[in-house]
Amino acid sequence: MTPPGPAALRLTLALCLLTVARSHADHGPGLPEEEEERGDDTATVTTGEDEGDPEDLEVFYPTRQWQPLLPGRAVPAGSHVRLNLQTGEREAKLQDEEPGPHRPKERRQGPRLGKMDLGPGAYTSQDLKHALARFKEGLELGTPKDDQARRAEVRRRFRPIEELKREFEALNLHLETDLQIMVRLIDKFNSSGATLGDKVAALKDLEYYVHQVDNARDLLTFGGLQLVMGELNSTEPVLKEHAAFVLGAALSSNPKVQVEAIEGGALQKLLLLLATEQPLAVKKKALFALSSLLRHFPHAQLRFLKLGGLQALRNLARDEATRVLAVRVVTLLHDLLAEKLSAEEEASASEVGAEAREKAAQYARVPLVAGLVEQGWCAVVAGLLGRQPDHDPREKVLRALGLLLDFCRDAYRHDSGLGATLARLRDEYSRLAARERRRDRRDGDREVEEEEEEEEAGYFQEMLSTIRLLLRRLD
């Protein structure tokens, strides 16, 4: 048998390529389309997509003429690619446009894109990579002149932040936290060049901030509370006064600060101010700080009794120079006694937790009632009632008498002055209550006056009921 010639071999190879290309086209859209074999011993293929990664390949720019396609070059979509069987090289060119209805249709995947600019001024893959990197860094594509113009426009419309900060600082508009303000006030107070007026102003401002629980704890954290307590021993009365005021504000309903103050010796310093010769303003603020330290703090109350606090307060209540503080002293003792009795009553309930029992146990260790009786507070409170011309102080003393009556019953029964004072007050409040009930009302203001009189009548009637109850309990 005669072996096939070169022409037959080329024809056989072309048929094989055509069969393979058609088998790939049958797998679905998006795969390369194969055209019919041409008469010049070549096989042509219309590419549906680039071969390889376009970012890693050099772009091939096809024309209307066949050009050799070197390995490693990216072919744009829609190009014709053929294998030249005579030379054995791959060639590519732009797809021929066939007029009429028989023009081949391009198969594309995804949304239709615009016409690709393949001219000499088009961007290469390296250009696109560089532009993307600059875009990620927040840079705009443009000439240096454009950048300079844009920056000049920004500088014209907006001022630098440093300039704004300087202006705000000049106007004292820079914002500070409460902690920063308190630190600045303490530094101002502790400055070697601070005058007496500067220190007083710093303490006044500090008192405003430490009313808040968190601020008072911050004052303790950076050592400001210790500095304030140290000023209770100052030689300047005005510094003692304002230091005690700051301390009382920081101690109010703040257990953590109360504990630190009692351990720092604040109780002894306050009692010393109350027991020694001091201006009335100093003693007022010291009594305020003492009240804030003792309230709801059984441990401090126990220390107070051991240090002779009841004796110091009794002398304060009897002294004519400090008589205006007597009602405040009685109010403090009334509140301390009410705390103790309330804790004991709460612990006696059928269902009570461990916390309530521990609280009652702490108050049980405070011998407040025995101390009041031994120090003669029964007579002190009874004597205050007759010296109060106003209704509010009378109410506070009457409340204290009501709590002490169970412990001072024998002393009160033999106190003729107390009985006479209660009888006089009973007659006075009976007249006040009756007068308000009989008061003629004006026609135009009838409704308003009725509301006001009912409120006042209720108050005086309550006072009258309290006095009558005390008289019955003394009988």
Tab-separated table of N, CA and C in Angstrom, residues 131-218:
chain	number	residue	atom	x	y	z
A	131	ALA	N	-2.546	52.123	38.655
A	131	ALA	CA	-3.672	53.016	38.953
A	131	ALA	C	-4.511	52.479	40.100
A	132	LEU	N	-4.714	51.153	40.133
A	132	LEU	CA	-5.488	50.558	41.218
A	132	LEU	C	-4.782	50.725	42.550
A	133	ALA	N	-3.460	50.582	42.561
A	133	ALA	CA	-2.709	50.764	43.805
A	133	ALA	C	-2.835	52.193	44.308
A	134	ARG	N	-2.755	53.148	43.400
A	134	ARG	CA	-2.900	54.548	43.808
A	134	ARG	C	-4.317	54.835	44.287
A	135	PHE	N	-5.299	54.195	43.670
A	135	PHE	CA	-6.683	54.398	44.096
A	135	PHE	C	-6.910	53.870	45.507
A	136	LYS	N	-6.325	52.718	45.815
A	136	LYS	CA	-6.463	52.154	47.156
A	136	LYS	C	-5.818	53.038	48.207
A	137	GLU	N	-4.771	53.742	47.837
A	137	GLU	CA	-4.102	54.635	48.771
A	137	GLU	C	-4.817	55.966	48.910
A	138	GLY	N	-5.930	56.145	48.221
A	138	GLY	CA	-6.702	57.371	48.338
A	138	GLY	C	-6.213	58.491	47.464
A	139	LEU	N	-5.371	58.168	46.452
A	139	LEU	CA	-4.851	59.194	45.566
A	139	LEU	C	-5.716	59.293	44.327
A	140	GLU	N	-5.815	60.451	43.791
A	140	GLU	CA	-6.581	60.655	42.576
A	140	GLU	C	-5.637	60.662	41.380
A	141	LEU	N	-6.176	60.117	40.285
A	141	LEU	CA	-5.412	60.148	39.055
A	141	LEU	C	-5.483	61.545	38.465
A	142	GLY	N	-4.396	62.120	38.267
A	142	GLY	CA	-4.379	63.465	37.717
A	142	GLY	C	-2.965	63.991	37.653
A	143	THR	N	-2.832	65.125	37.092
A	143	THR	CA	-1.520	65.729	36.953
A	143	THR	C	-1.137	66.428	38.244
A	144	PRO	N	0.152	66.684	38.451
A	144	PRO	CA	0.570	67.435	39.647
A	144	PRO	C	-0.090	68.797	39.744
A	145	LYS	N	-0.357	69.414	38.611
A	145	LYS	CA	-1.024	70.717	38.649
A	145	LYS	C	-2.435	70.591	39.199
A	146	ASP	N	-3.122	69.503	38.816
A	146	ASP	CA	-4.468	69.287	39.352
A	146	ASP	C	-4.428	69.087	40.860
A	147	ASP	N	-3.442	68.323	41.337
A	147	ASP	CA	-3.321	68.100	42.777
A	147	ASP	C	-3.040	69.405	43.513
A	148	GLN	N	-2.176	70.212	42.972
A	148	GLN	CA	-1.870	71.483	43.617
A	148	GLN	C	-3.083	72.398	43.652
A	149	ALA	N	-3.850	72.410	42.577
A	149	ALA	CA	-5.049	73.247	42.544
A	149	ALA	C	-6.078	72.772	43.559
A	150	ARG	N	-6.212	71.449	43.652
A	150	ARG	CA	-7.181	70.913	44.610
A	150	ARG	C	-6.768	71.241	46.042
A	151	ARG	N	-5.487	71.096	46.361
A	151	ARG	CA	-5.016	71.409	47.704
A	151	ARG	C	-5.161	72.890	48.019
A	152	ALA	N	-4.914	73.725	47.036
A	152	ALA	CA	-5.086	75.163	47.252
A	152	ALA	C	-6.543	75.501	47.537
A	153	GLU	N	-7.455	74.826	46.852
A	153	GLU	CA	-8.879	75.062	47.092
A	153	GLU	C	-9.282	74.615	48.490
A	154	VAL	N	-8.739	73.478	48.927
A	154	VAL	CA	-9.038	73.000	50.280
A	154	VAL	C	-8.511	73.968	51.325
A	155	ARG	N	-7.287	74.465	51.134
A	155	ARG	CA	-6.728	75.421	52.095
A	155	ARG	C	-7.518	76.722	52.116
A	156	ARG	N	-8.081	77.094	50.965
A	156	ARG	CA	-8.864	78.328	50.923
A	156	ARG	C	-10.186	78.182	51.669
A	157	ARG	N	-10.797	77.019	51.578
A	157	ARG	CA	-12.122	76.816	52.174
A	157	ARG	C	-12.062	76.403	53.637
A	158	PHE	N	-11.012	75.722	54.054
A	158	PHE	CA	-10.939	75.193	55.413
A	158	PHE	C	-9.641	75.647	56.075
A	159	ARG	N	-9.752	75.869	57.401
A	159	ARG	CA	-8.575	76.262	58.168
A	159	ARG	C	-7.949	75.043	58.838
A	160	PRO	N	-6.659	75.065	59.086
A	160	PRO	CA	-6.004	73.917	59.729
A	160	PRO	C	-6.539	73.701	61.144
A	161	ILE	N	-6.520	72.445	61.586
A	161	ILE	CA	-7.027	72.105	62.909
A	161	ILE	C	-6.182	72.743	64.001
A	162	GLU	N	-4.880	72.913	63.753
A	162	GLU	CA	-4.028	73.540	64.763
A	162	GLU	C	-4.443	74.990	65.009
A	163	GLU	N	-4.807	75.679	63.942
A	163	GLU	CA	-5.255	77.061	64.099
A	163	GLU	C	-6.555	77.138	64.890
A	164	LEU	N	-7.475	76.215	64.620
A	164	LEU	CA	-8.733	76.198	65.367
A	164	LEU	C	-8.491	75.902	66.843
A	165	LYS	N	-7.575	74.981	67.131
A	165	LYS	CA	-7.276	74.665	68.530
A	165	LYS	C	-6.730	75.879	69.263
A	166	ARG	N	-5.846	76.615	68.588
A	166	ARG	CA	-5.286	77.805	69.239
A	166	ARG	C	-6.368	78.836	69.533
A	167	GLU	N	-7.303	79.000	68.617
A	167	GLU	CA	-8.374	79.968	68.845
A	167	GLU	C	-9.298	79.522	69.973
A	168	PHE	N	-9.618	78.226	70.017
A	168	PHE	CA	-10.470	77.730	71.102
A	168	PHE	C	-9.783	77.873	72.454
A	169	GLU	N	-8.491	77.601	72.487
A	169	GLU	CA	-7.766	77.755	73.743
A	169	GLU	C	-7.724	79.216	74.170
A	170	ALA	N	-7.604	80.112	73.201
A	170	ALA	CA	-7.609	81.537	73.536
A	170	ALA	C	-8.957	81.968	74.101
A	171	LEU	N	-10.025	81.302	73.667
A	171	LEU	CA	-11.366	81.618	74.171
A	171	LEU	C	-11.756	80.769	75.370
A	172	ASN	N	-10.827	79.944	75.859
A	172	ASN	CA	-11.103	79.034	76.981
A	172	ASN	C	-12.255	78.089	76.658
A	173	LEU	N	-12.306	77.638	75.409
A	173	LEU	CA	-13.370	76.735	74.990
A	173	LEU	C	-12.888	75.299	74.843
A	174	HIS	N	-11.642	75.021	75.213
A	174	HIS	CA	-11.168	73.651	75.107
A	174	HIS	C	-11.866	72.804	76.173
A	175	LEU	N	-12.277	71.616	75.782
A	175	LEU	CA	-13.079	70.757	76.641
A	175	LEU	C	-12.183	69.963	77.579
A	176	GLU	N	-12.648	69.825	78.828
A	176	GLU	CA	-11.940	69.039	79.826
A	176	GLU	C	-12.930	68.106	80.505
A	177	THR	N	-12.461	66.949	80.888
A	177	THR	CA	-13.290	66.052	81.681
A	177	THR	C	-13.314	66.533	83.129
A	178	ASP	N	-14.263	66.009	83.898
A	178	ASP	CA	-14.339	66.386	85.311
A	178	ASP	C	-13.056	66.014	86.052
A	179	LEU	N	-12.492	64.869	85.690
A	179	LEU	CA	-11.253	64.452	86.338
A	179	LEU	C	-10.130	65.434	86.043
A	180	GLN	N	-10.013	65.866	84.796
A	180	GLN	CA	-8.968	66.827	84.443
A	180	GLN	C	-9.172	68.154	85.171
A	181	ILE	N	-10.420	68.566	85.299
A	181	ILE	CA	-10.697	69.822	85.998
A	181	ILE	C	-10.314	69.706	87.472
A	182	MET	N	-10.659	68.580	88.102
A	182	MET	CA	-10.326	68.418	89.518
A	182	MET	C	-8.820	68.354	89.734
A	183	VAL	N	-8.116	67.681	88.828
A	183	VAL	CA	-6.655	67.638	88.942
A	183	VAL	C	-6.077	69.043	88.811
A	184	ARG	N	-6.613	69.807	87.881
A	184	ARG	CA	-6.130	71.184	87.713
A	184	ARG	C	-6.422	72.026	88.950
A	185	LEU	N	-7.594	71.836	89.566
A	185	LEU	CA	-7.929	72.597	90.772
A	185	LEU	C	-7.020	72.223	91.941
A	186	ILE	N	-6.722	70.936	92.068
A	186	ILE	CA	-5.820	70.516	93.143
A	186	ILE	C	-4.416	71.068	92.906
A	187	ASP	N	-3.976	71.044	91.645
A	187	ASP	CA	-2.658	71.624	91.339
A	187	ASP	C	-2.638	73.119	91.639
A	188	LYS	N	-3.722	73.787	91.312
A	188	LYS	CA	-3.812	75.218	91.607
A	188	LYS	C	-3.772	75.466	93.110
A	189	PHE	N	-4.494	74.638	93.865
A	189	PHE	CA	-4.517	74.797	95.318
A	189	PHE	C	-3.145	74.516	95.923
A	190	ASN	N	-2.468	73.522	95.398
A	190	ASN	CA	-1.198	73.079	95.978
A	190	ASN	C	0.000	73.832	95.421
A	191	SER	N	-0.241	74.782	94.538
A	191	SER	CA	0.862	75.532	93.945
A	191	SER	C	1.537	76.408	95.000
A	192	SER	N	2.850	76.507	94.888
A	192	SER	CA	3.603	77.316	95.857
A	192	SER	C	3.287	78.800	95.729
A	193	GLY	N	2.862	79.219	94.557
A	193	GLY	CA	2.556	80.624	94.363
A	193	GLY	C	1.098	80.981	94.555
A	194	ALA	N	0.275	80.028	94.996
A	194	ALA	CA	-1.156	80.283	95.162
A	194	ALA	C	-1.399	81.159	96.385
A	195	THR	N	-2.235	82.168	96.217
A	195	THR	CA	-2.617	83.023	97.335
A	195	THR	C	-3.777	82.398	98.098
A	196	LEU	N	-4.140	83.017	99.201
A	196	LEU	CA	-5.266	82.517	99.984
A	196	LEU	C	-6.548	82.564	99.164
A	197	GLY	N	-6.724	83.619	98.389
A	197	GLY	CA	-7.910	83.709	97.536
A	197	GLY	C	-7.933	82.632	96.469
A	198	ASP	N	-6.764	82.301	95.906
A	198	ASP	CA	-6.700	81.237	94.901
A	198	ASP	C	-7.095	79.894	95.506
A	199	LYS	N	-6.635	79.632	96.709
A	199	LYS	CA	-6.959	78.359	97.354
A	199	LYS	C	-8.444	78.262	97.692
A	200	VAL	N	-9.011	79.350	98.163
A	200	VAL	CA	-10.444	79.346	98.478
A	200	VAL	C	-11.263	79.137	97.207
A	201	ALA	N	-10.874	79.810	96.122
A	201	ALA	CA	-11.598	79.645	94.859
A	201	ALA	C	-11.490	78.210	94.353
A	202	ALA	N	-10.319	77.593	94.503
A	202	ALA	CA	-10.148	76.204	94.064
A	202	ALA	C	-11.036	75.262	94.874
A	203	LEU	N	-11.132	75.481	96.184
A	203	LEU	CA	-11.975	74.626	97.019
A	203	LEU	C	-13.455	74.814	96.694
A	204	LYS	N	-13.858	76.040	96.401
A	204	LYS	CA	-15.258	76.278	96.028
A	204	LYS	C	-15.612	75.541	94.741
A	205	ASP	N	-14.738	75.631	93.760
A	205	ASP	CA	-14.999	74.931	92.501
A	205	ASP	C	-14.957	73.417	92.692
A	206	LEU	N	-14.068	72.952	93.529
A	206	LEU	CA	-13.945	71.516	93.764
A	206	LEU	C	-15.193	70.958	94.439
A	207	GLU	N	-15.777	71.726	95.328
A	207	GLU	CA	-16.991	71.270	96.021
A	207	GLU	C	-18.132	71.017	95.040
A	208	TYR	N	-18.175	71.795	93.968
A	208	TYR	CA	-19.228	71.618	92.965
A	208	TYR	C	-19.115	70.256	92.288
A	209	TYR	N	-17.905	69.800	92.035
A	209	TYR	CA	-17.713	68.564	91.271
A	209	TYR	C	-17.834	67.310	92.127
A	210	VAL	N	-17.437	67.365	93.397
A	210	VAL	CA	-17.395	66.138	94.197
A	210	VAL	C	-18.768	65.719	94.699
A	211	HIS	N	-19.811	66.478	94.387
A	211	HIS	CA	-21.152	66.014	94.730
A	211	HIS	C	-21.492	64.724	93.982
A	212	GLN	N	-20.927	64.550	92.798
A	212	GLN	CA	-21.153	63.320	92.041
A	212	GLN	C	-20.298	62.198	92.623
A	213	VAL	N	-20.903	61.030	92.738
A	213	VAL	CA	-20.238	59.907	93.399
A	213	VAL	C	-18.943	59.535	92.686
A	214	ASP	N	-18.974	59.453	91.363
A	214	ASP	CA	-17.776	59.057	90.618
A	214	ASP	C	-16.666	60.089	90.753
A	215	ASN	N	-17.024	61.351	90.747
A	215	ASN	CA	-16.005	62.390	90.894
A	215	ASN	C	-15.358	62.337	92.271
A	216	ALA	N	-16.169	62.058	93.294
A	216	ALA	CA	-15.604	61.954	94.642
A	216	ALA	C	-14.624	60.789	94.736
A	217	ARG	N	-14.940	59.696	94.068
A	217	ARG	CA	-14.012	58.556	94.075
A	217	ARG	C	-12.745	58.874	93.284
A	218	ASP	N	-12.891	59.623	92.201
A	218	ASP	CA	-11.699	60.040	91.455
A	218	ASP	C	-10.824	60.965	92.297
